[in-house]
Short mmCIF file of C-alpha atoms in Angstrom, two decimals:
data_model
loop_
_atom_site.label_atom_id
_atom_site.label_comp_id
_atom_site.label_asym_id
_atom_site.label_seq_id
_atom_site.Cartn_x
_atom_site.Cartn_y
_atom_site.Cartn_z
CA UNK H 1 -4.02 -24.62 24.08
CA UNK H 2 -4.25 -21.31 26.44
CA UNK H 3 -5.44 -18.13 25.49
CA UNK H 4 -4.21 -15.20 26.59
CA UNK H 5 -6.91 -13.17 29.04
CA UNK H 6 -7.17 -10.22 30.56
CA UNK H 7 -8.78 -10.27 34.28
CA UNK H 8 -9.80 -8.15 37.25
CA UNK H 9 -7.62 -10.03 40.25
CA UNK H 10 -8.26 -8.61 43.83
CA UNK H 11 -5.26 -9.66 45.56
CA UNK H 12 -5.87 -8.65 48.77
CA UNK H 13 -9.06 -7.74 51.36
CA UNK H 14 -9.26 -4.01 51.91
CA UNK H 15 -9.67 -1.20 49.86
CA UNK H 16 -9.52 -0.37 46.00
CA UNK H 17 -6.02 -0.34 45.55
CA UNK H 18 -6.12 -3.79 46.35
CA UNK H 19 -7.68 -4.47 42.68
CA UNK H 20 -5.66 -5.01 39.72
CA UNK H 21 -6.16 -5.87 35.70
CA UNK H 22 -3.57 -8.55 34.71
CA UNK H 23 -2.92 -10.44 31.33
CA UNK H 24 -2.47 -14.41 32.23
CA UNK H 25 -3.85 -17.12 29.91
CA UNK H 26 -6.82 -19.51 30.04
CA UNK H 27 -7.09 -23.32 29.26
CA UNK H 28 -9.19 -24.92 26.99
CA UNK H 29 -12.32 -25.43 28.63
CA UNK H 30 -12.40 -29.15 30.78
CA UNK H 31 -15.24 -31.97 30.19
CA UNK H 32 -18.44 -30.77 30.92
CA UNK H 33 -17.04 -26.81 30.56
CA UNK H 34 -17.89 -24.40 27.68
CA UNK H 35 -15.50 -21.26 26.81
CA UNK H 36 -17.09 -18.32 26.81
CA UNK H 37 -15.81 -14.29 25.48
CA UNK H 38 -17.29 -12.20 28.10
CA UNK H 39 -19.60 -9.41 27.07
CA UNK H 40 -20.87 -7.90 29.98
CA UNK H 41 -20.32 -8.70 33.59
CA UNK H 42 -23.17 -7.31 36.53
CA UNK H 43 -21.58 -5.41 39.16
CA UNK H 44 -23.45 -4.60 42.82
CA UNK H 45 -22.46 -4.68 46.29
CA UNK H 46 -21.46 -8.38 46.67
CA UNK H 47 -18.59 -7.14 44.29
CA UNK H 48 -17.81 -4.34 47.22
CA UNK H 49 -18.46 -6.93 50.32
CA UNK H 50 -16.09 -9.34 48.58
CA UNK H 51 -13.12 -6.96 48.15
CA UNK H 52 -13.79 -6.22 52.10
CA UNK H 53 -14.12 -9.80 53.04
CA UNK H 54 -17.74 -9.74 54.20
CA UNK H 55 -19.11 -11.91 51.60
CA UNK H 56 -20.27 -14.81 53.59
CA UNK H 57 -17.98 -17.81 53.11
CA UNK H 58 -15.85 -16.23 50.25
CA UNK H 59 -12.96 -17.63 48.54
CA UNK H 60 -9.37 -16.63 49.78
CA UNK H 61 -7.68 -13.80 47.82
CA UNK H 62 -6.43 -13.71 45.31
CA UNK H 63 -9.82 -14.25 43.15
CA UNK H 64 -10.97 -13.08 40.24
CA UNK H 65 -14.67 -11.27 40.87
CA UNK H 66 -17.99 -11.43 38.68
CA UNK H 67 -21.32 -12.48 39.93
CA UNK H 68 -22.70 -13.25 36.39
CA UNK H 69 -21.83 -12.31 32.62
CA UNK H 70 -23.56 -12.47 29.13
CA UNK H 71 -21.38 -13.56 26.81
CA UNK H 72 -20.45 -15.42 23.34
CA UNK H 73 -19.41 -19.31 23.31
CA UNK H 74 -15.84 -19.36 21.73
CA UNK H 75 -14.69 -23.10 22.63
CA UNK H 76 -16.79 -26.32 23.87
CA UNK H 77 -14.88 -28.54 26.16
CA UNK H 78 -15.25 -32.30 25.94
CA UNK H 79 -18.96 -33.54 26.32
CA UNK H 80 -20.53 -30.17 25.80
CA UNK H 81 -22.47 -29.56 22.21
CA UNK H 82 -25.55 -27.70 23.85
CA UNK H 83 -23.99 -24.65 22.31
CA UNK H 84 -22.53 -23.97 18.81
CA UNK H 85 -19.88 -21.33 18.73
CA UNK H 86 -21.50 -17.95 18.59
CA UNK H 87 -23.79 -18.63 20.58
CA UNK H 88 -24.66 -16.03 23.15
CA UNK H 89 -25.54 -17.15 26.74
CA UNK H 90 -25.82 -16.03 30.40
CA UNK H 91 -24.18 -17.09 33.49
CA UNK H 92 -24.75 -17.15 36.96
CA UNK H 93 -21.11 -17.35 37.69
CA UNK H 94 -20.44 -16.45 41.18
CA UNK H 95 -16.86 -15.61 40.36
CA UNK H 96 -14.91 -15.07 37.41
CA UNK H 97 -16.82 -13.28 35.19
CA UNK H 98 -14.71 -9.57 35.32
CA UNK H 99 -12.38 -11.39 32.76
CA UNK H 100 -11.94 -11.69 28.94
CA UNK H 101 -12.67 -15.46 28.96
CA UNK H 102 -14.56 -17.83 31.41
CA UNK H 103 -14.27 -21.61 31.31
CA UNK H 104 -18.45 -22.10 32.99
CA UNK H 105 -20.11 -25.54 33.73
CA UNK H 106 -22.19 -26.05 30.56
CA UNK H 107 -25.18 -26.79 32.97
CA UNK H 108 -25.27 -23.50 34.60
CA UNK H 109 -25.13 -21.64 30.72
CA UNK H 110 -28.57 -20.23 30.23
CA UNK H 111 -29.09 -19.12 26.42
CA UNK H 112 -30.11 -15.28 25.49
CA UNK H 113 -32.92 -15.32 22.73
CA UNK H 114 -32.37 -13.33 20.30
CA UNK H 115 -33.44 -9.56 20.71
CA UNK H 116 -32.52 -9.26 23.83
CA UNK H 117 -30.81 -6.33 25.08
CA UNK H 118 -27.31 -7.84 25.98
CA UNK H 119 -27.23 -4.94 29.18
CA UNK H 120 -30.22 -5.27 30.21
CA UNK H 121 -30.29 -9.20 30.32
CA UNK H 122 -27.15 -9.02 32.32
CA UNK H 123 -28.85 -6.79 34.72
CA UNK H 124 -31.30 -9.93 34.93
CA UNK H 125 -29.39 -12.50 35.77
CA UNK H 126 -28.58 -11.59 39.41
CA UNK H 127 -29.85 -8.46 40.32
CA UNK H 128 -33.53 -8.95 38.45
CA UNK H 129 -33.54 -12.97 39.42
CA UNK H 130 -33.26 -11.70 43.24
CA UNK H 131 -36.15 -9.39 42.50
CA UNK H 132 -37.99 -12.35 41.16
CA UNK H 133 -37.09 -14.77 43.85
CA UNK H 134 -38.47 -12.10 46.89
CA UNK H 135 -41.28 -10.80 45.77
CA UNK H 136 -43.13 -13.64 42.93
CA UNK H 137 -41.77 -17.13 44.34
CA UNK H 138 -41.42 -16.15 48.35
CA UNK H 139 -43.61 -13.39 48.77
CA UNK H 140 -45.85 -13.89 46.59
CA UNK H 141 -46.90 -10.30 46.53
CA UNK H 142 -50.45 -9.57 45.39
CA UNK H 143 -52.55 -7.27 44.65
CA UNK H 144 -53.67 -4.74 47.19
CA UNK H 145 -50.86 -5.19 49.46
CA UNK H 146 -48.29 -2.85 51.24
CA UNK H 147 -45.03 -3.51 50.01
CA UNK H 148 -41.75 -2.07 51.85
CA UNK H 149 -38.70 -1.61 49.45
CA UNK H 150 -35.37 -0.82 51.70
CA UNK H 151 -32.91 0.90 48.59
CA UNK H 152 -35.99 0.99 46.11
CA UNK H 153 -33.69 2.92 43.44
CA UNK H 154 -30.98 0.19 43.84
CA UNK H 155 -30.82 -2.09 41.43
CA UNK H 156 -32.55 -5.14 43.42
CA UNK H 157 -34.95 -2.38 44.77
CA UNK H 158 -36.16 -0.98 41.56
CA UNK H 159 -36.26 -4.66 40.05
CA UNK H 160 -38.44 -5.61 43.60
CA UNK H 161 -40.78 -2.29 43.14
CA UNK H 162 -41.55 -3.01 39.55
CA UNK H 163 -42.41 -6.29 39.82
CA UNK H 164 -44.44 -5.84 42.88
CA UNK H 165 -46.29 -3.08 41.25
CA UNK H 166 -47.33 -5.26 38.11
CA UNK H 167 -48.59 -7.72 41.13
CA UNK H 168 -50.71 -4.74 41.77
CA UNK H 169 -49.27 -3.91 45.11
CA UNK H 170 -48.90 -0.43 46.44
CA UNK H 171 -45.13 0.25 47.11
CA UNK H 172 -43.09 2.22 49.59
CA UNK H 173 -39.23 2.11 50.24
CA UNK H 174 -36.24 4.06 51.18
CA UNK H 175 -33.57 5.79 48.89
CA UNK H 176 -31.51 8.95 48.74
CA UNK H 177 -33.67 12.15 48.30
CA UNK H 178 -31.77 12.56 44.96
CA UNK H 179 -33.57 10.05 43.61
CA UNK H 180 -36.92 10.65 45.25
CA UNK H 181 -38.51 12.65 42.10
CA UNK H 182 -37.73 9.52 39.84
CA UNK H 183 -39.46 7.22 42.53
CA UNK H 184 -42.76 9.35 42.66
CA UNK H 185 -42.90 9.39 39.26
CA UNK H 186 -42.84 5.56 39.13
CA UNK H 187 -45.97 5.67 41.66
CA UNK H 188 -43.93 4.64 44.74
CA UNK H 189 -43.39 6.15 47.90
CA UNK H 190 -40.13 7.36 48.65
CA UNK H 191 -38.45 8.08 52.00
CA UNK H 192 -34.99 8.85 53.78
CA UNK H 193 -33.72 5.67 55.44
CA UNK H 194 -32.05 7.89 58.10
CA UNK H 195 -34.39 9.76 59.41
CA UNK H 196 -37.08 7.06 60.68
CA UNK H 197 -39.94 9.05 59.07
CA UNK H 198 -40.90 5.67 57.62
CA UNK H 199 -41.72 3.94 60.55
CA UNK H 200 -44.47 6.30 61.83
CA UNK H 201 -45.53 6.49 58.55
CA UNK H 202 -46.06 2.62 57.92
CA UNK H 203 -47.52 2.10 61.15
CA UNK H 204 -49.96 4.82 60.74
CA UNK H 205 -51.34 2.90 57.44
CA UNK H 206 -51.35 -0.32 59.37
CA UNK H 207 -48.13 -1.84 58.97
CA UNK H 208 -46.47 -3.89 55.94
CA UNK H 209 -47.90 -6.72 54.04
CA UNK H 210 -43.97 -7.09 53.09
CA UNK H 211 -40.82 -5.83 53.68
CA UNK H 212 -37.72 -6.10 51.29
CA UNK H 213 -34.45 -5.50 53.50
CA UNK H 214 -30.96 -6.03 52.16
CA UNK H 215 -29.10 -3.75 55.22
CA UNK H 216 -29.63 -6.12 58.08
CA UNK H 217 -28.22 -5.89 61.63
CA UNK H 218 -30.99 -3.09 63.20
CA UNK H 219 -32.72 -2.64 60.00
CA UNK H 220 -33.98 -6.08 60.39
CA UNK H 221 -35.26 -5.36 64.06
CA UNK H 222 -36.69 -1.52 61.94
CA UNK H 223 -38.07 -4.03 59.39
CA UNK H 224 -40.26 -6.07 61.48
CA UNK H 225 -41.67 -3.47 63.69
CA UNK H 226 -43.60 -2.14 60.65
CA UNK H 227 -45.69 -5.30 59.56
CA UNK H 228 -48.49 -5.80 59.89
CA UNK H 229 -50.15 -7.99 62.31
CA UNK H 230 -50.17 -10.67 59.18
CA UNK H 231 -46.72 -9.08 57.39
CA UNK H 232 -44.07 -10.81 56.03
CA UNK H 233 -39.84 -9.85 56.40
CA UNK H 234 -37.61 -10.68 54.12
CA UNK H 235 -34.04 -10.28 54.93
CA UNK H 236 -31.24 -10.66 52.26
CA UNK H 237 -28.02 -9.18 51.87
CA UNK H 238 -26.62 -7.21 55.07
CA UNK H 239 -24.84 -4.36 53.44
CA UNK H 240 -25.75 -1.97 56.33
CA UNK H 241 -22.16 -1.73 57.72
CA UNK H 242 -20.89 -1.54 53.78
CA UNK H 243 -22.92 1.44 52.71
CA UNK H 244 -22.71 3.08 56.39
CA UNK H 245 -19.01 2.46 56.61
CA UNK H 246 -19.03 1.00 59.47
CA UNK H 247 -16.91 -1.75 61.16
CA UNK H 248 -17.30 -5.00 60.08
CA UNK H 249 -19.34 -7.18 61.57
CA UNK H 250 -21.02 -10.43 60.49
CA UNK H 251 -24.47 -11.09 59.47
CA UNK H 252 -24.66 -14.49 61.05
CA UNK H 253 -26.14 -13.58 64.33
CA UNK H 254 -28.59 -11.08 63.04
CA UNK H 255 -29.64 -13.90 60.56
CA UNK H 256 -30.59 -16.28 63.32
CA UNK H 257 -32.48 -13.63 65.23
CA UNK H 258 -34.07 -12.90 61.96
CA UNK H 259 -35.09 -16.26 61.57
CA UNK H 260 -36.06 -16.73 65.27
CA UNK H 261 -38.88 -14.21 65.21
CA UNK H 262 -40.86 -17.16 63.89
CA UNK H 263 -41.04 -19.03 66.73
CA UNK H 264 -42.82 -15.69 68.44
CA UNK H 265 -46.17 -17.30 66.18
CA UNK H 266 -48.31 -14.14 66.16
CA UNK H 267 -49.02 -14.14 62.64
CA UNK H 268 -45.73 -12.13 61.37
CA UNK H 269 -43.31 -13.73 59.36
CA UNK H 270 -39.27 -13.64 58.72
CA UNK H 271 -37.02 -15.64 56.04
CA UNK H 272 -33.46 -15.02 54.75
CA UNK H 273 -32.94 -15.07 51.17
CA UNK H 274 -30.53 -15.83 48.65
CA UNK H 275 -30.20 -16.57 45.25
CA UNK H 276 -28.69 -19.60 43.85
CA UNK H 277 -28.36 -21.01 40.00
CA UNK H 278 -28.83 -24.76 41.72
CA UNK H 279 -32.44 -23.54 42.26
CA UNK H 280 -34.77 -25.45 40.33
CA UNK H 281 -37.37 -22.00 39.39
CA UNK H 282 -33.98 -20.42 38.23
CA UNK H 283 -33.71 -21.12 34.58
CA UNK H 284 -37.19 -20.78 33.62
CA UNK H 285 -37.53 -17.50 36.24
CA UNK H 286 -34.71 -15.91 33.83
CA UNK H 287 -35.86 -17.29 30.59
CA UNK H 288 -39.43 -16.13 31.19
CA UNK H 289 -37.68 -12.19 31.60
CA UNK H 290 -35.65 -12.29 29.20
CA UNK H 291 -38.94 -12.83 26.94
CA UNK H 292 -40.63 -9.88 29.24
CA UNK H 293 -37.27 -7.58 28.02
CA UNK H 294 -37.79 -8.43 24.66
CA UNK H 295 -41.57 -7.82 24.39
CA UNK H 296 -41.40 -4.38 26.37
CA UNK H 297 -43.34 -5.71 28.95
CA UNK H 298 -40.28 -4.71 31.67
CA UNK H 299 -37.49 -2.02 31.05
CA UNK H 300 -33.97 -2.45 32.88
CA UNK H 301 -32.60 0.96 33.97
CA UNK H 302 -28.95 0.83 33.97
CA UNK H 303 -27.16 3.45 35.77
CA UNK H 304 -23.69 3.13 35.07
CA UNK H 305 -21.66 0.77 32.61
CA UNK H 306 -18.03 1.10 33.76
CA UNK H 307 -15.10 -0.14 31.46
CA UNK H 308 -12.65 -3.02 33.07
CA UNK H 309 -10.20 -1.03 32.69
CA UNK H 310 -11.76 1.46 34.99
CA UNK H 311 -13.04 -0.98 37.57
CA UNK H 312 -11.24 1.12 40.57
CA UNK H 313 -13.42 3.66 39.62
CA UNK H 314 -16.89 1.22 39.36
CA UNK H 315 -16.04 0.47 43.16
CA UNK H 316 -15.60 3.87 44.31
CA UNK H 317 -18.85 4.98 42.36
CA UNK H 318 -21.22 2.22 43.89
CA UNK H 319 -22.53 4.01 46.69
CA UNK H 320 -22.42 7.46 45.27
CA UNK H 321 -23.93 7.40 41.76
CA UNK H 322 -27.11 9.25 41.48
CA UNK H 323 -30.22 7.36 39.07
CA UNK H 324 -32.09 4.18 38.92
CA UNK H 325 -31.09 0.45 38.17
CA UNK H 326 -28.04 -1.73 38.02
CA UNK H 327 -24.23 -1.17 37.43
CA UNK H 328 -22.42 -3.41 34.76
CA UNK H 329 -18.91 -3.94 34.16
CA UNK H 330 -18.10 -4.14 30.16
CA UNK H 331 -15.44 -6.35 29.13
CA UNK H 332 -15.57 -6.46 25.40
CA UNK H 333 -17.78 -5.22 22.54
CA UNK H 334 -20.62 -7.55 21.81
#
């Protein structure tokens, strides 16, 4: 039996007019596949790399976009009773979840307690599970260290600075001077990525225990020149030539010089990080916040919660949007 969905569908690379909302229909989920009514869906630059083909090793167009959703379970496919109907869940989807319905592997389905803030735990599932991955399983951040935050008032930044800080590191990062009042007041360090004041500056205090960097390309080479003569660089992303609008160019090469710095062996470090629901720290990393969220013991700033309908307008806003946190897509009332 199909269901009749609504979906975002961009149907070609290139710019927003290249995204459309169509009505199509959905199959009852397959064996091992759970039907779920999206809620919520995150939004963040891998939704803007994708629609400009820069997402490494992205499906063909036309696709469907989504990186992860919070929604209700509607329909079980055969072999699946983990979940009753009702139940609400989270996803770390990949694809697919900007859509009214999602058939999802049962096995990737990670259950929301009860309590939760259904925006906030969206917010979690990619952008605050990133966060988590750097800085607490990687990292390792601990107290009393220098921590470098490239786009600190993004939505992985802010994630990245917060948890950092309750490792009781001192944090510094880059962001837009709009935002730099609400970073002080958060006990960070703010400065302007463009200017380079940030390099003299780090150097001056004697380099980075750790540096967060999503841009890539020269920011990577930036990066590393502020560590310490112990530090520790941690490239993800490459969104440099997204938010800088420049020409495309791929991250592959600038990953293996990343990575190559380690065979230099003078103490400084380099990885390149990604996140990935096959990890075997993801579940429990995302269970154990969503318990933080409900206690109070964390607070997810969202800055903008565009409707689907309006999803031109979420792409346009990405880079432009003044505040703190992470952008979600809403699909349908909770």
């Amino acid at each position: 039996m199909s269901t009749p969905s609504r979906k975002v569908v961009i149907t070609a690379l290139g710019d927003v007019s290249n995204l459309s909302i169509v009505t199509t229909t959905i199959t009852d989920p397959p064996k091992d596949h759970v039907q779920v009514r999206v809620f919520y869906s995150g939004f963040s630059g891998t939704d803007i790399n994708m629609r400009l083909g820069r997402y490494p090793m992205q499906k063909k167009a036309p696709f469907t976009p989504g990186y992860s959703l919070v929604g209700k379970v509607v329909k079980n496919g055969p072999s699946c009773s983990q979940y009753r109907l009702g139940d609400i869940v989270a996803c770390l989807t990949v694809y697919d979840a900007q859509a009214d319905y999602a058939n999802l592997p049962q096995k990737y389905l990670i259950p929301v307690p009860e309590g939760t803030d259904l925006q906030q735990a969206t917010a979690l599932i990619a952008d605050w599970s990133t966060a988590y991955g750097l800085a607490i399983n990687t990292a390792k951040v601990s107290s009393g260290q220098k921590v470098f935050v490239h786009g600190i008032s993004g939505a992985v930044g802010y994630a990245t600075m917060i948890l950092c800080q309750r490792q009781g590191a001192k944090v510094y990062g880059t962001c837009s001077e709009k935002n730099f009042a609400a970073i002080e007041k958060l006990r960070a360090t703010p400065f302007t990525y463009t200017n380079k004041d940030w390099m003299q500056s780090m150097t001056s205090l004697g380099g980075a225990d750790v540096v967060f960097d999503p841009l890539g390309f020269e920011s990577w080479d930036e990066s590393y020149a502020i560590l310490s003569p112990s530090g520790y660089l941690l490239g993800y992303g490459g969104n440099l030539a997204t938010l800088t609008g420049q020409a495309e160019r791929s991250v592959l090469w600038p990953a293996i010089k990343l990575l190559a710095r380690n065979l230099y062996l003078c103490g400084k470090k380099t990885t390149f990080f990604y996140i990935t629901r096959d990890s075997k720290s993801f579940r429990s990393d995302l269970l154990k916040m969503f318990e933080m969220q409900r206690k109070g013991e964390i607070t997810v700033p969202i800055k903008a919660v565009f409707d689907v309908e309006d999803i031109k307008t979420a792409h346009e806003s990405w880079s432009k949007a003044s505040g703190l946190g992470s952008f979600l897509v809403k699909v349908s009332d909770p």
